[in-house]
Amino acid sequence: MAFKGWQKTSLIEYPGRVSSVLFTGGCNFRCPFCYNRRLVLEPDSIPDLDPGAVFEYLAANRRLYGAVVLTGGEPTLQQGLEEFCRRAKALDLLVGLETNGSRPETLRPLLESGLVDYVGMDLKAPLEWQAYSRAAGLRNSQRGLLKRIGESLRLLLASGADCELRCTAVPGLHSEQDLVSVAELARGVRRFALQAFVARETLDPAFCALKAYPAATLEAVAARVRGWFERFELRLG
Ligand code: SF4
């Protein structure tokens, strides 16, 4: 696997554990509000980190960490994901995976073999082509992805794996009812997070100056959906 970034220590990326977070380059989505512009659009401009050095560090500092988390970009596009998980497991670390859900064929065996312990998956919009393609920046030739995202969602719901589904609320892309509909798709998972889009550098420059939803609007959505989940978080940024 090629890593493009490494946050050595995080207290928030893996629930309840101190984790080390690795970033992979490239993504098959083009969410206009994405904060990882360079990682998604120009991954080759970022030098690869040496995976050997990463594992050496983790082995030497094993007692500091409970988990590693793979994020991106989109990690399921990478070769060698399974091997990475095995190496982390050999250090007795829990493995977390952040994904956009577009590759259920990669997710399934990782869940079934217990190589991944926790999955964070973004739901970009209600599962309907117009809304999803706009929020995820998908082309018409990618229509098939919608079915695959639905498959990943069903996989997670059926697996009983520890997972968090989440949606970033972006004015202009999501109505309040859209946010409720997305939460409804996630019913049955333990954790759901509604997070406010906060303007900063974004993949589509037009979103850099976009005004976030007022907290009161998201609080009103939260009031409608929080009872559906064992753990619900409203992240206002
Ligand atoms: S926000 Fe969208 S474009 Fe950015 S990494 Fe995630 S799925 Fe890819």
XYZ file of C-alpha atoms and ligand atoms in Angstrom:
245
model
C 0.000 0.000 0.000
C 1.141 3.537 -0.644
C 0.638 5.972 2.204
C 0.569 9.691 1.530
C 0.119 10.945 5.048
C 0.433 9.808 8.637
C -1.029 11.290 11.768
C 1.019 9.417 14.302
C -1.439 9.795 17.157
C -5.143 10.498 17.259
C -7.608 10.374 20.128
C -10.718 10.631 17.973
C -10.390 8.488 14.860
C -11.014 5.111 16.516
C -13.758 5.095 19.181
C -12.314 4.618 22.637
C -8.741 3.927 21.484
C -5.591 5.853 20.817
C -4.872 5.271 17.146
C -2.330 5.973 14.464
C -3.926 7.213 11.229
C -2.648 6.537 7.711
C -3.846 8.368 4.615
C -3.969 6.797 1.151
C -4.060 8.845 -2.068
C -6.687 8.951 -4.805
C -10.449 8.646 -4.718
C -13.158 7.596 -7.170
C -15.500 10.321 -5.862
C -15.217 14.071 -6.346
C -17.310 15.447 -3.489
C -17.215 19.214 -4.099
C -16.973 19.880 -0.344
C -14.060 17.438 0.193
C -11.292 18.844 2.415
C -8.566 16.570 1.006
C -8.127 18.327 -2.324
C -4.517 17.412 -3.019
C -4.836 13.862 -1.729
C -7.763 13.268 -4.096
C -6.748 15.261 -7.187
C -2.937 15.122 -7.136
C -1.882 12.116 -5.092
C 1.230 11.635 -7.246
C 2.497 15.050 -6.143
C 2.779 13.714 -2.567
C 5.724 11.405 -1.874
C 4.982 7.883 -0.632
C 5.800 7.033 2.966
C 7.695 3.842 3.580
C 5.225 1.250 5.016
C 8.197 -0.552 6.582
C 9.035 2.567 8.613
C 5.400 2.867 9.700
C 5.324 -0.684 11.023
C 8.725 -0.321 12.660
C 7.447 2.723 14.523
C 4.212 0.981 15.526
C 6.086 -2.088 16.747
C 8.540 0.043 18.752
C 5.721 2.102 20.295
C 3.127 -0.619 20.497
C 2.129 0.100 24.088
C 0.998 3.625 23.124
C -1.612 2.476 20.623
C -4.781 0.427 20.549
C -5.596 0.782 16.859
C -4.582 1.871 13.396
C -7.013 3.641 11.079
C -6.846 3.749 7.302
C -8.384 6.747 5.648
C -8.021 8.672 2.433
C -8.708 9.385 -0.274
C -10.389 6.015 -0.580
C -8.366 3.182 0.991
C -10.388 0.363 -0.609
C -8.921 1.325 -4.013
C -5.464 0.297 -2.797
C -3.696 -2.964 -3.477
C -2.429 -4.732 -0.386
C -5.172 -3.696 2.017
C -5.576 -7.203 3.380
C -1.836 -7.585 3.905
C -1.758 -4.270 5.753
C -4.568 -5.419 8.067
C -2.748 -8.706 8.735
C 0.429 -6.866 9.682
C -1.489 -4.603 12.043
C -3.227 -7.625 13.563
C 0.135 -9.311 14.058
C 0.960 -6.357 16.346
C -2.333 -6.989 18.119
C -3.763 -3.668 16.984
C -7.414 -3.074 16.150
C -7.982 -1.956 12.558
C -10.320 0.844 11.524
C -11.264 1.632 7.937
C -12.816 4.818 6.569
C -14.590 4.341 3.256
C -17.034 5.909 0.830
C -18.684 2.496 0.435
C -18.051 2.153 -3.292
C -16.266 -1.227 -3.050
C -18.436 -3.739 -1.163
C -16.436 -6.558 -2.776
C -13.390 -5.334 -0.834
C -15.265 -4.567 2.367
C -17.052 -7.931 2.624
C -14.031 -10.245 2.964
C -12.341 -7.848 5.384
C -15.410 -7.913 7.617
C -15.977 -11.651 7.249
C -12.392 -12.512 8.119
C -12.343 -10.124 11.072
C -9.404 -8.200 9.597
C -11.271 -4.949 10.114
C -12.787 -4.148 13.512
C -14.408 -0.814 12.872
C -15.733 0.878 9.732
C -16.576 4.539 9.248
C -18.664 5.126 6.135
C -19.877 8.395 4.678
C -23.351 8.624 3.279
C -23.280 11.584 0.927
C -27.011 11.951 0.266
C -30.215 9.899 0.039
C -29.614 6.866 -2.215
C -31.045 8.416 -5.354
C -28.889 9.169 -8.394
C -29.538 12.909 -8.830
C -28.851 13.690 -5.194
C -25.918 11.310 -4.745
C -24.126 12.207 -7.955
C -24.321 15.897 -7.082
C -23.051 15.425 -3.522
C -20.295 12.966 -4.469
C -19.351 14.570 -7.805
C -20.061 11.379 -9.766
C -20.224 11.133 -13.557
C -23.029 9.418 -15.470
C -20.650 6.570 -16.300
C -20.436 5.880 -12.551
C -24.155 5.200 -12.089
C -23.364 1.643 -11.011
C -21.738 2.991 -7.850
C -25.091 3.814 -6.298
C -26.019 0.129 -6.144
C -22.614 -0.712 -4.687
C -22.951 1.929 -1.962
C -26.337 0.395 -1.103
C -24.635 -3.020 -0.933
C -21.959 -1.707 1.450
C -24.638 -0.173 3.617
C -26.567 -3.461 3.791
C -23.325 -5.315 4.520
C -22.569 -3.074 7.480
C -26.114 -3.244 8.793
C -26.137 -7.054 8.552
C -22.609 -7.654 9.821
C -23.141 -6.339 13.316
C -19.628 -4.859 12.999
C -18.794 -1.787 15.012
C -19.365 1.018 12.557
C -20.289 4.645 12.261
C -22.330 6.032 9.408
C -22.157 9.758 8.938
C -23.303 12.571 6.745
C -21.803 16.016 6.220
C -24.574 18.597 5.982
C -23.821 20.975 3.114
C -26.182 23.868 2.325
C -27.214 23.719 -1.326
C -26.566 19.974 -1.505
C -28.823 18.813 1.319
C -32.209 19.984 2.478
C -33.164 19.296 6.075
C -35.429 16.518 4.836
C -32.471 15.016 2.898
C -30.520 14.826 6.160
C -33.395 13.060 7.882
C -33.674 10.654 4.914
C -29.954 9.849 5.128
C -30.257 9.160 8.848
C -33.196 6.902 8.089
C -30.998 4.844 5.738
C -28.588 4.326 8.628
C -31.191 3.113 11.126
C -29.972 -0.112 12.664
C -26.336 0.912 13.093
C -25.016 1.735 16.511
C -23.433 5.088 15.689
C -24.544 7.889 13.450
C -22.970 11.328 13.161
C -24.351 14.427 11.550
C -21.528 16.832 10.869
C -21.659 20.422 9.751
C -19.764 21.433 6.649
C -17.295 24.106 7.695
C -15.805 26.253 4.940
C -12.068 25.893 4.300
C -10.070 24.683 1.304
C -12.361 22.390 -0.663
C -12.099 20.283 -3.774
C -14.451 22.592 -5.658
C -13.250 26.167 -4.980
C -16.860 27.379 -5.172
C -17.456 25.662 -1.802
C -14.553 27.375 -0.001
C -16.667 30.342 1.039
C -19.981 28.533 1.488
C -21.792 29.448 4.685
C -22.406 26.503 6.987
C -25.863 25.498 8.157
C -26.827 27.418 11.311
C -26.412 25.274 14.409
C -30.135 25.614 15.151
C -31.039 23.997 11.823
C -28.842 20.983 12.473
C -30.045 20.769 16.059
C -33.612 20.567 14.735
C -32.614 17.695 12.418
C -30.757 16.043 15.286
C -33.852 16.222 17.476
C -35.784 14.237 14.843
C -33.224 11.458 14.364
C -31.099 11.008 17.488
C -33.509 8.523 19.087
C -32.925 6.096 16.199
C -29.357 5.375 17.300
C -27.616 4.047 20.369
C -24.964 6.704 19.836
C -25.677 9.870 17.949
C -23.308 12.787 17.545
C -23.924 16.228 16.184
C -20.574 17.696 15.118
C -20.810 21.397 14.604
C -17.128 21.828 13.706
S -14.891 13.457 0.766
Fe -15.436 12.487 -1.200
S -13.793 13.033 -2.644
Fe -13.045 13.429 -0.556
S -11.966 11.563 0.023
Fe -14.058 11.371 0.797
S -15.195 10.316 -0.817
Fe -13.289 11.045 -1.719
